[in-house]
């Protein structure tokens, strides 16, 4: 059965849709667009949709990816049909045949805060040490997942992260910023997070 890769955007107004609801949204959209989905077998069949890097609540994106198996061939001509059904703030950018697998090796994210301008040197000092983040009672050192991180020069209230994905494991950039704010007792909070780009290799 044909498998397709969809590239899409999600703007801030739709950033609070959960991962499960995104799955449901895409399923409904394809049904309304009269595109035949491929379903799993068994007592509880579900459409074969896979988000390459699942999005957490509150995250918007300029270019995320999902793959889906269909019971029919489609072309880029379906993009307008799908986009006319999707809610405002979610748009398909392009479709391609998912002939070869891809492996995500990282992503670029921007974290925006409501702070007064940050002291860049303070942030660089923070990055020099271990950054231990505990999730589900398991500590992770965020440093091993950071390729680069910086305070965005023109505003000093935003951070830009190049995050490494290691064996499908990664650290959320907002957790790093939250740790920085807590460690230095800074009066600030995170407003929103934008995933700018997913980095991946083809033909794995």
Tab-separated table of C-alpha atoms in Angstrom:
chain	number	residue	atom	x	y	z
A	1	UNK	CA	0.000	0.000	0.000
A	2	UNK	CA	1.257	3.504	-0.728
A	3	UNK	CA	2.819	5.349	2.166
A	4	UNK	CA	3.075	9.137	2.056
A	5	UNK	CA	5.015	11.702	4.010
A	6	UNK	CA	3.258	14.985	4.814
A	7	UNK	CA	5.044	18.168	5.856
A	8	UNK	CA	2.879	20.573	7.836
A	9	UNK	CA	2.804	23.693	9.969
A	10	UNK	CA	0.937	24.322	13.214
A	11	UNK	CA	0.611	27.918	14.385
A	12	UNK	CA	0.249	29.120	17.956
A	13	UNK	CA	-3.554	29.279	17.825
A	14	UNK	CA	-3.602	25.478	17.384
A	15	UNK	CA	-0.632	24.658	19.586
A	16	UNK	CA	-2.739	23.302	22.448
A	17	UNK	CA	-4.064	20.352	20.479
A	18	UNK	CA	-2.807	17.142	22.070
A	19	UNK	CA	-0.950	14.486	20.110
A	20	UNK	CA	-3.954	12.146	20.280
A	21	UNK	CA	-6.286	14.865	19.025
A	22	UNK	CA	-3.881	15.630	16.175
A	23	UNK	CA	-4.176	11.966	15.156
A	24	UNK	CA	-7.970	12.195	15.280
A	25	UNK	CA	-7.965	15.487	13.401
A	26	UNK	CA	-5.938	14.054	10.548
A	27	UNK	CA	-8.096	10.932	10.385
A	28	UNK	CA	-11.301	13.010	10.168
A	29	UNK	CA	-9.738	15.350	7.631
A	30	UNK	CA	-8.738	12.502	5.331
A	31	UNK	CA	-12.193	10.938	5.639
A	32	UNK	CA	-13.892	14.226	4.719
A	33	UNK	CA	-11.464	14.651	1.820
A	34	UNK	CA	-12.578	11.194	0.632
A	35	UNK	CA	-9.044	9.805	0.826
A	36	UNK	CA	-9.041	6.108	1.635
A	37	UNK	CA	-6.998	5.284	4.721
A	38	UNK	CA	-5.229	2.029	5.428
A	39	UNK	CA	-6.255	0.573	8.801
A	40	UNK	CA	-4.537	-1.855	11.123
A	41	UNK	CA	-6.063	-5.271	11.598
A	42	UNK	CA	-7.665	-6.684	14.752
A	43	UNK	CA	-10.627	-5.835	16.990
A	44	UNK	CA	-9.754	-2.146	17.213
A	45	UNK	CA	-8.502	-1.055	13.784
A	46	UNK	CA	-6.967	2.378	13.582
A	47	UNK	CA	-5.482	4.372	10.699
A	48	UNK	CA	-1.772	3.908	10.116
A	49	UNK	CA	-0.611	7.442	10.920
A	50	UNK	CA	2.810	8.103	12.445
A	51	UNK	CA	4.041	11.504	13.563
A	52	UNK	CA	7.799	11.480	13.083
A	53	UNK	CA	8.468	13.546	16.205
A	54	UNK	CA	5.267	13.781	18.284
A	55	UNK	CA	4.384	17.318	19.313
A	56	UNK	CA	3.750	18.210	22.933
A	57	UNK	CA	0.923	20.530	23.951
A	58	UNK	CA	1.900	24.177	23.559
A	59	UNK	CA	4.312	23.551	20.702
A	60	UNK	CA	3.852	25.143	17.296
A	61	UNK	CA	5.876	24.200	14.251
A	62	UNK	CA	7.092	25.534	10.936
A	63	UNK	CA	7.736	22.102	9.465
A	64	UNK	CA	6.807	18.851	11.205
A	65	UNK	CA	6.188	15.528	9.494
A	66	UNK	CA	3.736	12.665	9.634
A	67	UNK	CA	3.490	9.531	7.515
A	68	UNK	CA	0.331	7.720	6.575
A	69	UNK	CA	-0.573	4.560	4.678
A	70	UNK	CA	-3.410	4.862	2.180
A	71	UNK	CA	-5.530	2.547	0.112
A	72	UNK	CA	-5.126	4.775	-2.933
A	73	UNK	CA	-2.568	6.871	-4.792
A	74	UNK	CA	-2.603	10.652	-4.305
A	75	UNK	CA	-0.617	13.621	-5.613
A	76	UNK	CA	0.185	17.162	-4.517
A	77	UNK	CA	-3.132	18.188	-6.050
A	78	UNK	CA	-4.803	16.981	-2.841
A	79	UNK	CA	-3.022	19.576	-0.729
A	80	UNK	CA	-5.606	22.297	-1.400
A	81	UNK	CA	-8.465	19.912	-0.662
A	82	UNK	CA	-6.926	18.892	2.673
A	83	UNK	CA	-6.020	22.452	3.650
A	84	UNK	CA	-9.579	23.625	2.962
A	85	UNK	CA	-10.782	21.106	5.566
A	86	UNK	CA	-8.111	21.602	8.234
A	87	UNK	CA	-8.766	24.284	10.872
A	88	UNK	CA	-7.119	27.668	10.506
A	89	UNK	CA	-3.544	27.483	11.763
A	90	UNK	CA	-2.723	23.993	10.461
A	91	UNK	CA	-1.536	23.636	6.883
A	92	UNK	CA	-0.021	20.912	4.721
A	93	UNK	CA	3.087	22.196	2.909
A	94	UNK	CA	3.939	19.272	0.664
A	95	UNK	CA	3.435	15.546	0.114
A	96	UNK	CA	5.994	12.987	-0.993
A	97	UNK	CA	6.122	9.239	-1.405
A	98	UNK	CA	7.674	7.691	1.690
A	99	UNK	CA	9.654	5.172	-0.304
A	100	UNK	CA	12.651	5.228	2.016
A	101	UNK	CA	12.596	5.564	5.781
A	102	UNK	CA	13.935	8.636	7.471
A	103	UNK	CA	15.737	8.878	10.785
A	104	UNK	CA	15.432	12.040	12.853
A	105	UNK	CA	18.774	13.158	14.247
A	106	UNK	CA	17.772	16.521	15.692
A	107	UNK	CA	15.641	19.629	15.529
A	108	UNK	CA	15.836	23.406	15.839
A	109	UNK	CA	13.538	25.084	18.364
A	110	UNK	CA	12.928	28.619	19.554
A	111	UNK	CA	11.788	29.242	23.136
A	112	UNK	CA	10.159	32.616	23.787
A	113	UNK	CA	9.843	34.042	27.312
A	114	UNK	CA	8.205	37.064	28.914
A	115	UNK	CA	11.416	38.052	30.642
A	116	UNK	CA	13.376	41.226	30.666
A	117	UNK	CA	16.381	40.701	28.363
A	118	UNK	CA	18.538	37.827	29.602
A	119	UNK	CA	22.188	38.133	30.465
A	120	UNK	CA	23.814	36.122	27.698
A	121	UNK	CA	26.986	35.483	29.686
A	122	UNK	CA	24.891	34.036	32.508
A	123	UNK	CA	23.259	31.625	30.080
A	124	UNK	CA	26.606	30.606	28.601
A	125	UNK	CA	27.885	29.957	32.125
A	126	UNK	CA	24.819	27.802	32.755
A	127	UNK	CA	25.610	25.758	29.649
A	128	UNK	CA	29.142	25.039	30.848
A	129	UNK	CA	27.944	22.910	33.760
A	130	UNK	CA	25.908	19.724	33.859
A	131	UNK	CA	22.212	20.359	33.243
A	132	UNK	CA	20.416	17.603	35.105
A	133	UNK	CA	16.721	17.327	34.268
A	134	UNK	CA	14.643	14.718	36.080
A	135	UNK	CA	11.697	13.175	34.252
A	136	UNK	CA	9.710	10.336	35.780
A	137	UNK	CA	12.367	9.989	38.502
A	138	UNK	CA	15.065	9.443	35.857
A	139	UNK	CA	17.802	12.091	35.635
A	140	UNK	CA	19.121	13.134	32.236
A	141	UNK	CA	22.025	15.425	31.545
A	142	UNK	CA	20.677	17.797	28.879
A	143	UNK	CA	24.196	18.703	27.770
A	144	UNK	CA	24.600	15.517	25.746
A	145	UNK	CA	21.514	16.450	23.719
A	146	UNK	CA	22.536	20.047	22.913
A	147	UNK	CA	24.424	20.729	19.705
A	148	UNK	CA	24.184	24.482	20.159
A	149	UNK	CA	22.158	26.865	22.303
A	150	UNK	CA	22.159	30.624	22.423
A	151	UNK	CA	20.196	33.665	23.464
A	152	UNK	CA	18.821	35.273	20.335
A	153	UNK	CA	20.817	38.416	19.866
A	154	UNK	CA	18.204	40.886	18.658
A	155	UNK	CA	15.758	40.428	21.533
A	156	UNK	CA	17.576	38.644	24.372
A	157	UNK	CA	14.256	37.213	25.536
A	158	UNK	CA	14.365	34.209	23.229
A	159	UNK	CA	16.552	31.129	22.996
A	160	UNK	CA	17.467	29.108	19.923
A	161	UNK	CA	18.364	25.437	20.407
A	162	UNK	CA	19.836	22.855	18.066
A	163	UNK	CA	18.855	19.632	19.827
A	164	UNK	CA	20.290	16.211	19.110
A	165	UNK	CA	18.026	13.140	19.002
A	166	UNK	CA	19.868	10.058	20.269
A	167	UNK	CA	18.205	6.672	19.789
A	168	UNK	CA	14.810	8.421	19.616
A	169	UNK	CA	15.509	10.133	22.930
A	170	UNK	CA	15.850	13.903	23.363
A	171	UNK	CA	15.397	16.792	25.766
A	172	UNK	CA	12.721	19.416	25.272
A	173	UNK	CA	14.337	22.861	24.943
A	174	UNK	CA	11.695	24.421	27.184
A	175	UNK	CA	12.857	22.136	30.004
A	176	UNK	CA	16.379	23.510	29.638
A	177	UNK	CA	15.128	27.101	29.777
A	178	UNK	CA	12.938	26.286	32.777
A	179	UNK	CA	15.959	24.801	34.556
A	180	UNK	CA	18.005	27.924	33.765
A	181	UNK	CA	15.263	30.188	35.120
A	182	UNK	CA	14.958	28.117	38.306
A	183	UNK	CA	18.701	27.793	38.931
A	184	UNK	CA	19.281	31.533	38.681
A	185	UNK	CA	15.984	32.544	40.280
A	186	UNK	CA	15.001	34.677	37.291
A	187	UNK	CA	11.571	36.287	37.231
A	188	UNK	CA	10.413	34.851	33.923
A	189	UNK	CA	8.190	32.237	32.342
A	190	UNK	CA	7.933	30.592	28.949
A	191	UNK	CA	5.349	32.067	26.578
A	192	UNK	CA	5.585	29.605	23.723
A	193	UNK	CA	7.864	27.242	21.812
A	194	UNK	CA	8.274	26.984	18.050
A	195	UNK	CA	9.916	24.042	16.310
A	196	UNK	CA	11.670	25.664	13.384
A	197	UNK	CA	12.936	22.556	11.626
A	198	UNK	CA	13.382	18.804	11.967
A	199	UNK	CA	16.756	17.437	10.865
A	200	UNK	CA	16.773	13.938	9.449
A	201	UNK	CA	18.613	11.488	7.216
A	202	UNK	CA	16.973	9.747	4.291
A	203	UNK	CA	17.352	6.217	3.091
A	204	UNK	CA	17.943	4.535	6.429
